[in-house]
Short mmCIF file of C-alpha atoms and ligand atoms in Angstrom, two decimals:
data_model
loop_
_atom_site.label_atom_id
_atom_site.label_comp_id
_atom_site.label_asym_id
_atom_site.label_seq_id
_atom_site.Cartn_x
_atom_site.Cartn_y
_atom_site.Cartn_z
CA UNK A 12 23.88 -6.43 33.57
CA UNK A 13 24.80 -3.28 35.62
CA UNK A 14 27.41 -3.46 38.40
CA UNK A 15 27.29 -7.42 38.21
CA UNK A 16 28.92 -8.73 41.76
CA UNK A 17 30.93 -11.40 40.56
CA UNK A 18 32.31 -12.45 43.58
CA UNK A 19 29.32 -11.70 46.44
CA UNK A 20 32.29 -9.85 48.65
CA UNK A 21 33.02 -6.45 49.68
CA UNK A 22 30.91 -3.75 47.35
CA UNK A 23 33.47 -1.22 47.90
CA UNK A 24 36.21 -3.32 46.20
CA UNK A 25 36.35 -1.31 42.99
CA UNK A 26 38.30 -4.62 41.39
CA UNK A 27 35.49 -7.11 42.22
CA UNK A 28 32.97 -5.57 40.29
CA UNK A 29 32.43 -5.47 36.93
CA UNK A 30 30.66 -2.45 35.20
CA UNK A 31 28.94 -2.55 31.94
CA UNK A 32 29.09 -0.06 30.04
CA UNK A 33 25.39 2.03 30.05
CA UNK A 34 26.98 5.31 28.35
CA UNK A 35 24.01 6.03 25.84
CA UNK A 36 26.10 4.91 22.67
CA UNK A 37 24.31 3.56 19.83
CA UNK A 38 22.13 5.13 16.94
CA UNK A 39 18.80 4.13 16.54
CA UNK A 40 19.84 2.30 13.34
CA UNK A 41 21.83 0.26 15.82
CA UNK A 42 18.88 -0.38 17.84
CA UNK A 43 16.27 -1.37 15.05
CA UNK A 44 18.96 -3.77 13.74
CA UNK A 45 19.39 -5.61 17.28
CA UNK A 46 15.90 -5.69 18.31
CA UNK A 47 14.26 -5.99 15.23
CA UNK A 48 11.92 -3.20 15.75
CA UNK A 49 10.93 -0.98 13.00
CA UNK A 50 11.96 3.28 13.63
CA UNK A 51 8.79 4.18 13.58
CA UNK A 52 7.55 1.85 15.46
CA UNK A 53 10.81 2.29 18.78
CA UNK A 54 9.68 6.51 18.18
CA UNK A 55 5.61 5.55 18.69
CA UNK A 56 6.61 3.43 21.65
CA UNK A 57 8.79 5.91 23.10
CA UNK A 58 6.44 9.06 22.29
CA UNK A 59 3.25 7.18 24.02
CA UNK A 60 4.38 4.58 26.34
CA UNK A 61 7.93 6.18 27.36
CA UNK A 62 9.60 2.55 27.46
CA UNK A 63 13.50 3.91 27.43
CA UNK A 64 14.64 7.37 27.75
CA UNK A 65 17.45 7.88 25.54
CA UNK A 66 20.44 10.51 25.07
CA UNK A 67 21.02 12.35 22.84
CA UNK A 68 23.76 13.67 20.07
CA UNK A 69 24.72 17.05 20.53
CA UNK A 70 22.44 17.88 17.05
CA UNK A 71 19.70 16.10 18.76
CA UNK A 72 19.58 12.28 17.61
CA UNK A 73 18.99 9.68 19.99
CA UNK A 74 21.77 7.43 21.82
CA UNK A 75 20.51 4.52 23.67
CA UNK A 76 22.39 2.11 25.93
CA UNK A 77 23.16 -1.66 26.56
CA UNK A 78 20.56 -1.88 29.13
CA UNK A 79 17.93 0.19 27.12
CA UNK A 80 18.67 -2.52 24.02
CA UNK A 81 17.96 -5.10 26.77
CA UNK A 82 14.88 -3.33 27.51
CA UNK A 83 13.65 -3.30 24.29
CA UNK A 84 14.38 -6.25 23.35
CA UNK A 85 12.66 -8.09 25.76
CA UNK A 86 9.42 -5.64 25.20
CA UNK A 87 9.77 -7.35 21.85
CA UNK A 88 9.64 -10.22 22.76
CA UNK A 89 6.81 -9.82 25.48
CA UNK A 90 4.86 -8.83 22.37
CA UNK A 91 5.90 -11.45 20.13
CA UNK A 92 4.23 -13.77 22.90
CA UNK A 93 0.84 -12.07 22.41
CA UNK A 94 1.13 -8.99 24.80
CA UNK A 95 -0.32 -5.32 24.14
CA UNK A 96 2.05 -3.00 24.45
CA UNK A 97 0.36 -1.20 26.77
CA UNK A 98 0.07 -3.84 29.06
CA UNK A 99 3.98 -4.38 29.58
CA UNK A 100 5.06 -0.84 28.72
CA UNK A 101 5.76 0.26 32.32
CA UNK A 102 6.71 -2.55 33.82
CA UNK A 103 10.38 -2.65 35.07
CA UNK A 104 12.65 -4.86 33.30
CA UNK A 105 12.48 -7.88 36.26
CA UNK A 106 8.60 -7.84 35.26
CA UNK A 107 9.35 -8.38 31.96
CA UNK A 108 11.41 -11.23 32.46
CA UNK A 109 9.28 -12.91 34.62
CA UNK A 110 6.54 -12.69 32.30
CA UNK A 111 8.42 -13.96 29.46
CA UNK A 112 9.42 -16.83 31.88
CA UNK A 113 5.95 -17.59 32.95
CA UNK A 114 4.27 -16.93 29.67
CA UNK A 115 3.21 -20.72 28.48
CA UNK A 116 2.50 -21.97 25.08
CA UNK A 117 -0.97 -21.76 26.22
CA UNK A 118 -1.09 -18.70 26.34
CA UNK A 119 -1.82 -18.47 22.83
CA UNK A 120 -4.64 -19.84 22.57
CA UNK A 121 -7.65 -17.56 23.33
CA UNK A 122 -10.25 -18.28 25.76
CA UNK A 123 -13.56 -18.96 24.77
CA UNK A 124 -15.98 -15.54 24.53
CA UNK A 125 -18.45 -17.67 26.30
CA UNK A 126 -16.72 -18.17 29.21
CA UNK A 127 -14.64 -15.14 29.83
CA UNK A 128 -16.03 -11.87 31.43
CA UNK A 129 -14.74 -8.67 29.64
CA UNK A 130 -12.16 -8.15 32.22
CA UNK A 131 -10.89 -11.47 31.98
CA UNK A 132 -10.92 -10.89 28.09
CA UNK A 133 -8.73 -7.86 28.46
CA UNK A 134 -6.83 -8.99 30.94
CA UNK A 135 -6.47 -12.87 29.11
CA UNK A 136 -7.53 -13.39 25.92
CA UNK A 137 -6.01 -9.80 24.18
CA UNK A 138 -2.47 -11.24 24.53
CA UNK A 139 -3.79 -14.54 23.43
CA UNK A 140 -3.13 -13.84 19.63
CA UNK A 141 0.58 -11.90 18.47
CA UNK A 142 -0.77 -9.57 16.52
CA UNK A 143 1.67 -7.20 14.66
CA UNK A 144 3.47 -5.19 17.30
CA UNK A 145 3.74 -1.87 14.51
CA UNK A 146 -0.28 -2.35 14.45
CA UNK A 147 -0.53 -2.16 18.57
CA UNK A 148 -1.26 1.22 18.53
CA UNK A 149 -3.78 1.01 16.51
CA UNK A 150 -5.33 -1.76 18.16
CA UNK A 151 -5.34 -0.17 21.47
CA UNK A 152 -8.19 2.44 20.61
CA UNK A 153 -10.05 -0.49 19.23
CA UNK A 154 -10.35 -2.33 22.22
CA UNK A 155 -10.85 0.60 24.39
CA UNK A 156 -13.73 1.94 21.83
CA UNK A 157 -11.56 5.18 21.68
CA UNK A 158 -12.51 7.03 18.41
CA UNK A 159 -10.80 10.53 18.88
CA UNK A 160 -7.90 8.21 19.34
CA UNK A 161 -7.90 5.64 16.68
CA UNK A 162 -8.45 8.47 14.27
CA UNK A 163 -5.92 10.82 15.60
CA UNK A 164 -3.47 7.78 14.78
CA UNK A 165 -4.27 7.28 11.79
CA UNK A 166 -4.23 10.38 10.66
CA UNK A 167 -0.78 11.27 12.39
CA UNK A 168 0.74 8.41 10.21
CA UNK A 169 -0.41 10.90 7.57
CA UNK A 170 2.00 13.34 8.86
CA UNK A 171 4.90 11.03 7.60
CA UNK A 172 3.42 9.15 4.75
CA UNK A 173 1.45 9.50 1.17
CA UNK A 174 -1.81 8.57 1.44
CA UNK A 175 -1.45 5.24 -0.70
CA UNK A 176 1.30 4.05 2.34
CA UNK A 177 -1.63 4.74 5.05
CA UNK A 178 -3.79 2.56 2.71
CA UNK A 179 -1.35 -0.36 2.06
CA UNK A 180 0.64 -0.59 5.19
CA UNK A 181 -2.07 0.68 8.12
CA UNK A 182 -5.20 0.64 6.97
CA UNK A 183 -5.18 -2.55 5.33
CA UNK A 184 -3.26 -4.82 8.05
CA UNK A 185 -4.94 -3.38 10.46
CA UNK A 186 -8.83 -4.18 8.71
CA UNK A 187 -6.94 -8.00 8.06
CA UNK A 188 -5.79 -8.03 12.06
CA UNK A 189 -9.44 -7.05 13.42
CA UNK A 190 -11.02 -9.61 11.05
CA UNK A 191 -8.68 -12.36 12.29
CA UNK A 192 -9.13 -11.54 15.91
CA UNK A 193 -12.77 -11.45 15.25
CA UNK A 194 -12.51 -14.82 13.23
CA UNK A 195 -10.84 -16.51 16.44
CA UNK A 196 -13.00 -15.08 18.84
CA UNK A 197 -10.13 -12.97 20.04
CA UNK A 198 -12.27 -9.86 19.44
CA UNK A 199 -16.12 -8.83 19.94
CA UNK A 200 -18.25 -8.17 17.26
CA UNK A 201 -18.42 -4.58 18.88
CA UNK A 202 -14.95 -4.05 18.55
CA UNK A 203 -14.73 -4.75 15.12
CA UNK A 204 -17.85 -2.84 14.16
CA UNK A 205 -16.71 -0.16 15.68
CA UNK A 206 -12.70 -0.28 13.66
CA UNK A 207 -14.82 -0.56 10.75
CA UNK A 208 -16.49 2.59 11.58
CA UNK A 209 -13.92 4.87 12.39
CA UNK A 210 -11.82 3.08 9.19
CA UNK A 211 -14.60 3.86 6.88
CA UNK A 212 -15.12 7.53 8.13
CA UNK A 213 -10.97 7.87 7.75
CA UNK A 214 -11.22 6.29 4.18
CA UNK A 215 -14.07 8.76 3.42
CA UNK A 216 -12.16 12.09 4.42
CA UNK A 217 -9.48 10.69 2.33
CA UNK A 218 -11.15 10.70 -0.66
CA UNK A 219 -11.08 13.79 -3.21
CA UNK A 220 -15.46 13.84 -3.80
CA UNK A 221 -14.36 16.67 -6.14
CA UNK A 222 -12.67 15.65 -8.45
CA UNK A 223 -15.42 13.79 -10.23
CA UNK A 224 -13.43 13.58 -13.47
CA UNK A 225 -13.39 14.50 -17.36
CA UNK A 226 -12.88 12.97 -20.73
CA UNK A 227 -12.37 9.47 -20.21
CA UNK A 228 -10.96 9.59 -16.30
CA UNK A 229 -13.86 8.73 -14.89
CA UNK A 230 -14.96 5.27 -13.00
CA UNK A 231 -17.59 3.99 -11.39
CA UNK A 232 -16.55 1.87 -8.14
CA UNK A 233 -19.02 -0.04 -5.98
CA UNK A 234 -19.72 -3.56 -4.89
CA UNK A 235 -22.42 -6.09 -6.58
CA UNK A 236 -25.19 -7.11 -4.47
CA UNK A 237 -24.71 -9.20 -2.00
CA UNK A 238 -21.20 -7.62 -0.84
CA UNK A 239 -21.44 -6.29 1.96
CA UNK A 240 -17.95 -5.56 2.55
CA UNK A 241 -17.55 -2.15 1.59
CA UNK A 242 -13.47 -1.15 2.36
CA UNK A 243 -11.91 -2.85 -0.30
CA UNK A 244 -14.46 -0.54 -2.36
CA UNK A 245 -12.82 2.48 -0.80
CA UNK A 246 -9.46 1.81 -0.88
CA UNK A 247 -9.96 1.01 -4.92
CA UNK A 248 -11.22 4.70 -5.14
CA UNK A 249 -8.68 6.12 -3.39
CA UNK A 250 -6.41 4.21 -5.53
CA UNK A 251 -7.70 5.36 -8.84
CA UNK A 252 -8.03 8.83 -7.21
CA UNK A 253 -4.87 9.27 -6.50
CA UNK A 254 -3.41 7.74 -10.12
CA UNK A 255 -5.55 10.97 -11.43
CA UNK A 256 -9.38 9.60 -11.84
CA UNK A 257 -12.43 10.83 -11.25
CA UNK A 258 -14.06 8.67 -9.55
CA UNK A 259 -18.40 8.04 -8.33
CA UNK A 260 -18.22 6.11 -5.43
CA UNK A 261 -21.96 4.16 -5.27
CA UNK A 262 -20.73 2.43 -1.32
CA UNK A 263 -21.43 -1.34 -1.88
CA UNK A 264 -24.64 -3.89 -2.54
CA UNK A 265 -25.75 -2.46 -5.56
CA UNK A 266 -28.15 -4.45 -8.47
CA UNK A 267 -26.12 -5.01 -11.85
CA UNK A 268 -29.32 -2.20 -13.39
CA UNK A 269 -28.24 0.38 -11.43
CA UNK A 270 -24.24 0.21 -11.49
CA UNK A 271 -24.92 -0.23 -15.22
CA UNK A 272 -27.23 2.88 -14.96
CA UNK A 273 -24.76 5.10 -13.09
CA UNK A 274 -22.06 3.93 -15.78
CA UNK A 275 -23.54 4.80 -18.69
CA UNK A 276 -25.01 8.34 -17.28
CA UNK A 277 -21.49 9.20 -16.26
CA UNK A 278 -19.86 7.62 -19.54
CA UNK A 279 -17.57 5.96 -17.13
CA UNK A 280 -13.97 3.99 -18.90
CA UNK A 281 -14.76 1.14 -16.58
CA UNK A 282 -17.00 -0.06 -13.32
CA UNK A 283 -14.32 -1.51 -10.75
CA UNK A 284 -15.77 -3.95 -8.52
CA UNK A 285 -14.79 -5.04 -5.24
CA UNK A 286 -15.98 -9.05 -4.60
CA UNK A 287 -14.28 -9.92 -1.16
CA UNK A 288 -16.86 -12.87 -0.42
CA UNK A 289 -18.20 -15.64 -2.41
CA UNK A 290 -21.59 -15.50 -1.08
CA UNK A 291 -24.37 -16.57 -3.17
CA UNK A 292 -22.43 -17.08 -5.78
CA UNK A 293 -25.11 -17.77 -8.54
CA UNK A 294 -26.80 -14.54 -8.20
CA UNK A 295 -23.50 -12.83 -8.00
CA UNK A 296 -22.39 -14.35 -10.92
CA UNK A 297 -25.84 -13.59 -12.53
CA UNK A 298 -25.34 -10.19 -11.95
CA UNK A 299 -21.89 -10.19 -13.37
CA UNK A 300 -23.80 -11.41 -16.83
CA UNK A 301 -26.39 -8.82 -16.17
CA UNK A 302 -24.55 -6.23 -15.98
CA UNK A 303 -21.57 -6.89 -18.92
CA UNK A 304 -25.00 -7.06 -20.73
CA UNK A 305 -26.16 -3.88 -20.01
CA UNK A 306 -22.90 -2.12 -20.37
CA UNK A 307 -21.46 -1.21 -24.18
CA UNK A 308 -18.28 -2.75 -25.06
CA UNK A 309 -16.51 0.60 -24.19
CA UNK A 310 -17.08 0.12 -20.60
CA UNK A 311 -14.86 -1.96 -19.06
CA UNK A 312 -15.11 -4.66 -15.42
CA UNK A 313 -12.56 -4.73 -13.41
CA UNK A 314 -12.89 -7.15 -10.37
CA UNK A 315 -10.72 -7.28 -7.25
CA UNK A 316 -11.32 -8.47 -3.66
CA UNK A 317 -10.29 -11.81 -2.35
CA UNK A 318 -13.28 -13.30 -3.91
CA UNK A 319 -12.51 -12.88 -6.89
CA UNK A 320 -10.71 -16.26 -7.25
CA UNK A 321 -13.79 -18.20 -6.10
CA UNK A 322 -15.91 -17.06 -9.22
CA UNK A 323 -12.65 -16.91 -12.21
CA UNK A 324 -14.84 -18.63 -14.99
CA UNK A 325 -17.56 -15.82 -14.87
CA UNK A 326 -14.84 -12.66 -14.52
CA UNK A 327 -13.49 -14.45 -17.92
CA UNK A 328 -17.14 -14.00 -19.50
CA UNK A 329 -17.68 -10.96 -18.84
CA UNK A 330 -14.39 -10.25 -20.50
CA UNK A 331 -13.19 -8.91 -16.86
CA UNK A 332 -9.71 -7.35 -15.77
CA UNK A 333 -8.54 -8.86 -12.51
CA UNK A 334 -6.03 -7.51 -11.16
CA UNK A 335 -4.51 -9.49 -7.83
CA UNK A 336 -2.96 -6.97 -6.27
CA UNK A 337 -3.29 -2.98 -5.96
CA UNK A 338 0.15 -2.38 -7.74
CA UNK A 339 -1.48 -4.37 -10.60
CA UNK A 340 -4.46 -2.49 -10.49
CA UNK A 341 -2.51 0.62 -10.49
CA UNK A 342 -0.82 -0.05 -13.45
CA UNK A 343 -4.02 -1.13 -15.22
CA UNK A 344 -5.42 2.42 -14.43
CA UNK A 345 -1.95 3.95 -15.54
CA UNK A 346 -1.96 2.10 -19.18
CA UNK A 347 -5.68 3.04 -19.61
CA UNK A 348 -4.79 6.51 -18.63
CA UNK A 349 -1.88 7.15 -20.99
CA UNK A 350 -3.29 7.12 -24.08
CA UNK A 351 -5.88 9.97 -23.09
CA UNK A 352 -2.66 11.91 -21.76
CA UNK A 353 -0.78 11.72 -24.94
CA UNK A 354 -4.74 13.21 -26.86
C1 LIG B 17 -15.75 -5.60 8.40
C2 LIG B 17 -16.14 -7.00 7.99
C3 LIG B 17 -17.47 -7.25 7.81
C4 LIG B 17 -18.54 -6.18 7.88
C5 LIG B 17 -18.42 -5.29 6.61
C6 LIG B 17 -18.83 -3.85 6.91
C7 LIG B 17 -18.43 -2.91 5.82
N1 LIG B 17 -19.10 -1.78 5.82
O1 LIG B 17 -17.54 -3.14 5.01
C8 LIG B 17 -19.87 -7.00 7.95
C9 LIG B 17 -20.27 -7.11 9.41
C10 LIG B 17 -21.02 -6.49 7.13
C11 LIG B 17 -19.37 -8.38 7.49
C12 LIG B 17 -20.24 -9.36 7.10
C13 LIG B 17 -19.84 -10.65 6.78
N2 LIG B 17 -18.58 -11.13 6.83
CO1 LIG B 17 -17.04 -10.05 7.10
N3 LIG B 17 -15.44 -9.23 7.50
C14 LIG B 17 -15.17 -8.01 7.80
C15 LIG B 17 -13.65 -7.84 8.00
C16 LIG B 17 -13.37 -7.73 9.49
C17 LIG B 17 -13.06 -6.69 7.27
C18 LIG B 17 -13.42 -6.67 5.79
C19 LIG B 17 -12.66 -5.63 5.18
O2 LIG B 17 -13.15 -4.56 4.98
N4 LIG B 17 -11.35 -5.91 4.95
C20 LIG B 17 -10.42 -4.88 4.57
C21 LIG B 17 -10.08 -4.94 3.14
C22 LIG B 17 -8.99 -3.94 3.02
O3 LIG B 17 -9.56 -6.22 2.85
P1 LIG B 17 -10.14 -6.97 1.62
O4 LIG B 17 -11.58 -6.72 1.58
O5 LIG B 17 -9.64 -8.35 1.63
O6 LIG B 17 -9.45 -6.18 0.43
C23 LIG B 17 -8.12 -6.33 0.08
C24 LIG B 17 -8.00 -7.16 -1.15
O7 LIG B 17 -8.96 -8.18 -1.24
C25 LIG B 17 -8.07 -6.16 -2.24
N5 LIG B 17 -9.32 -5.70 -2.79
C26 LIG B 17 -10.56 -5.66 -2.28
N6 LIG B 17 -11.38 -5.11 -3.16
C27 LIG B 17 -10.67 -4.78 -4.24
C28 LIG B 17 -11.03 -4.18 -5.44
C29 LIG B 17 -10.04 -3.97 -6.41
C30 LIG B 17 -10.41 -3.34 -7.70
C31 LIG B 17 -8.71 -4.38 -6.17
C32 LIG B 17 -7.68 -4.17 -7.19
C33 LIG B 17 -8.36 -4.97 -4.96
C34 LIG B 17 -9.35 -5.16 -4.03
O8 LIG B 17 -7.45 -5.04 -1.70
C35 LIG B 17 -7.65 -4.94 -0.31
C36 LIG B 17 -6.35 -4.48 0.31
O9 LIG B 17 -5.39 -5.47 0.39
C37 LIG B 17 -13.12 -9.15 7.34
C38 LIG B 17 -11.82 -9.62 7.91
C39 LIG B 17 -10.64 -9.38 6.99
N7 LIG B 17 -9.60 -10.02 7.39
O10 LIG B 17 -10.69 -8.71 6.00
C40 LIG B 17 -14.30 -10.10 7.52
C41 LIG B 17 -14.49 -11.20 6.50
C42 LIG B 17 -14.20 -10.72 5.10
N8 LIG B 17 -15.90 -11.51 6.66
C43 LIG B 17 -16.17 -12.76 6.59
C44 LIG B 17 -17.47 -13.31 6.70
C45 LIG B 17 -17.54 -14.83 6.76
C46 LIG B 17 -18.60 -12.49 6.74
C47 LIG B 17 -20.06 -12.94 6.79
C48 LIG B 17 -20.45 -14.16 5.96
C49 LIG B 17 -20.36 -13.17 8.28
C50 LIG B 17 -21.74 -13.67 8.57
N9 LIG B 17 -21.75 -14.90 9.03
O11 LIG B 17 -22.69 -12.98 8.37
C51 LIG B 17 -20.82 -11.67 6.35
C52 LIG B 17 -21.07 -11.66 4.83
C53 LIG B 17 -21.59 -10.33 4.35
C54 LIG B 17 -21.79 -10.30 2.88
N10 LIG B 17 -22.89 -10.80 2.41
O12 LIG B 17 -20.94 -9.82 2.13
C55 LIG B 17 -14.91 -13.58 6.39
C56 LIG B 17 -14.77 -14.12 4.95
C57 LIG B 17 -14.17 -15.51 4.96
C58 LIG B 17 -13.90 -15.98 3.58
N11 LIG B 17 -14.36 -17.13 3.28
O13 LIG B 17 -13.24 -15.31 2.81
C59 LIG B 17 -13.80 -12.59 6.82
C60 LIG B 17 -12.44 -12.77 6.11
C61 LIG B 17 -13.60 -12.76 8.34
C62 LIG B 17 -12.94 -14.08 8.67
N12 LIG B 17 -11.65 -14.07 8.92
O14 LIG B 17 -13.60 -15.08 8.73
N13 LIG B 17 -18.02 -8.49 7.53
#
């Protein structure tokens, strides 16, 4: 609270008025522990939106104030209650206090597609649901349909982390975030078609198509029929590419003949399998049989995907590995890969 009046006289009266002080003081460490927001996330928000203008050190590192803490804080909070960043970004700090005043419990709850023009959507129902404020800039492209955008992001975050970090902490959330606006109406089907465009094409030029593996490094990663859902698929080959595989990518909804096919012709270690949906679940589970049939016993399954839990009995027949989690499945690759090392 800048030159506070505390007793409503004379504005001259050095005395009567109390100063806080604004001198740009505190690290960005300082910040990020008061407000809660990540680095990254307080750098993206300046870069972009410009929300605080900091000093700086005299080698360059940023000093912010009281009043920019203040400023940030209550940003934070403003998207804590369901607002886009862009949205409050440049609104001056009385704004953003009346907003948090006015913003109701209610607010959280979205407003029915069928009701709500698309202006009333953006303008209504996008701060209906928090979503995760270091995701907002990824969700802005998305609900402006913005490709050169959302892929200019994502590919930026590539500037300051490995490629399995993109996967686990953008690409990932984000997919989850899109789904669950989507699920609660929050979202149009376009908008989520088109994330799942542009994340597919990113997850693509990720991959390493040339390394298509030796010896025993080589896998065979798809999705049984019936699974539509393709990116858990690609993020699996991207994982095993980067622990050193080679890896044929067959995209998703394929018969158990033909995965078994492709394994065999490219005397694969293992087919991994991505099941994210119990649909149909007796010809998946069919094809499950079909296939462990049609493999030899030195071809392994692995199954991951959500799904996976739905349909436990049959992974256990087909003498499946499940792992639960990528770091799991990671280490499953790493074990299998050892031995052949050590040859
Ligand atoms: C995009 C999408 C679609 C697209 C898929 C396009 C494509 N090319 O992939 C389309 C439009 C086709 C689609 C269709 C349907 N979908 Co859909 N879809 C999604 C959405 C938004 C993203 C899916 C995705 O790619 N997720 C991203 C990946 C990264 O997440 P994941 O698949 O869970 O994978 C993680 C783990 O499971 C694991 N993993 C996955 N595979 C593997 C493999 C291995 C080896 C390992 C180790 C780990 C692993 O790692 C990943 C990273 O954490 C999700 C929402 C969401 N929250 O995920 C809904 C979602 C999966 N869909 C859903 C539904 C209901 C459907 C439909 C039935 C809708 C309909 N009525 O038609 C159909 C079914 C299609 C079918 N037969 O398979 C539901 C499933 C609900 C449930 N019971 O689980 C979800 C969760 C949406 C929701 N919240 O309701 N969908």
């Amino acid at each position: 609270l800048t030159n506070v009046r505390q007793d409503g006289g004379d504005a001259g009266s050095s005395e009567a008025i109390a100063v806080a002080d604004e001198s740009p003081r505190y690290p960005i460490r300082v910040v990020c522990r008061r407000t809660g927001l990540k680095p990254a996330t307080l750098r993206a928000w300046e870069k972009r939106y410009h929300v605080v203008d900091p000093g700086r050190t005299q080698t360059d590192r940023r000093l912010y104030s009281e009043s920019d803490i203040r400023r940030l804080s209550m940003l934070q909070q403003a998207i804590g209650a369901g607002w886009r960043i862009g949205q409050v970004a440049q609104l001056p700090d009385g704004e953003v206090e009346k907003l948090l005043e006015s913003t109701p419990r209610s607010r959280t709850q979205p407003v029915p597609l069928a009701i709500a023009s698309v202006s009333e959507r953006t303008k209504v129902v996008s701060p209906a649901r928090p979503s995760r404020p270091e995701l907002e800039s990824y969700l802005e492209p998305i609900w402006a349909l913005d490709s050169d955008t959302l892929r200019r992001r994502l590919e930026e975050a590539l500037l300051t982390e490995t490629r399995q970090q993109v996967i686990e902490t953008v690409v990932s959330p984000l997919v989850e975030e899109v789904g669950n606006q989507w699920a609660n109406n929050s979202m149009r089907p376009v908008h989520e078609h088109f994330a799942t465009a542009v994340i597919r094409a990113f997850l693509s030029s990720l991959r390493n198509d040339f390394n298509s593996g030796n010896g025993d490094h080589r896998l065979i990663v798809t999705t049984p029929q019936g699974q539509l859902h393709e990116i858990g698929a690609m993020i699996a080959a991207n994982v095993a590419e980067d622990a050193g595989w080679g890896v044929t990518y067959l995209g998703p909804n394929l018969p158990a003949e033909e995965i078994a096919l492709a394994a065999r012709q490219r005397q694969a270690r293992a087919v991994v399998l991505s099941i994210v949906l119990c649909v149909e679940r007796a010809q998946l589970e069919e094809s499950l049989h079909i296939l462990r049939r049609l493999l030899p016993d030195s071809i392994a399954i692995v199954a991951g995907g959500r799904a996976t839990a739905d349909i436990s009995s049959t992974l256990e027949e087909v003498n499946a590995h499940v792992p639960r989690t990528l770091a799991q499945y990671r280490a499953l690759l790493g074990e299998w890969i050892e031995p052949v090392r050590s040859t």
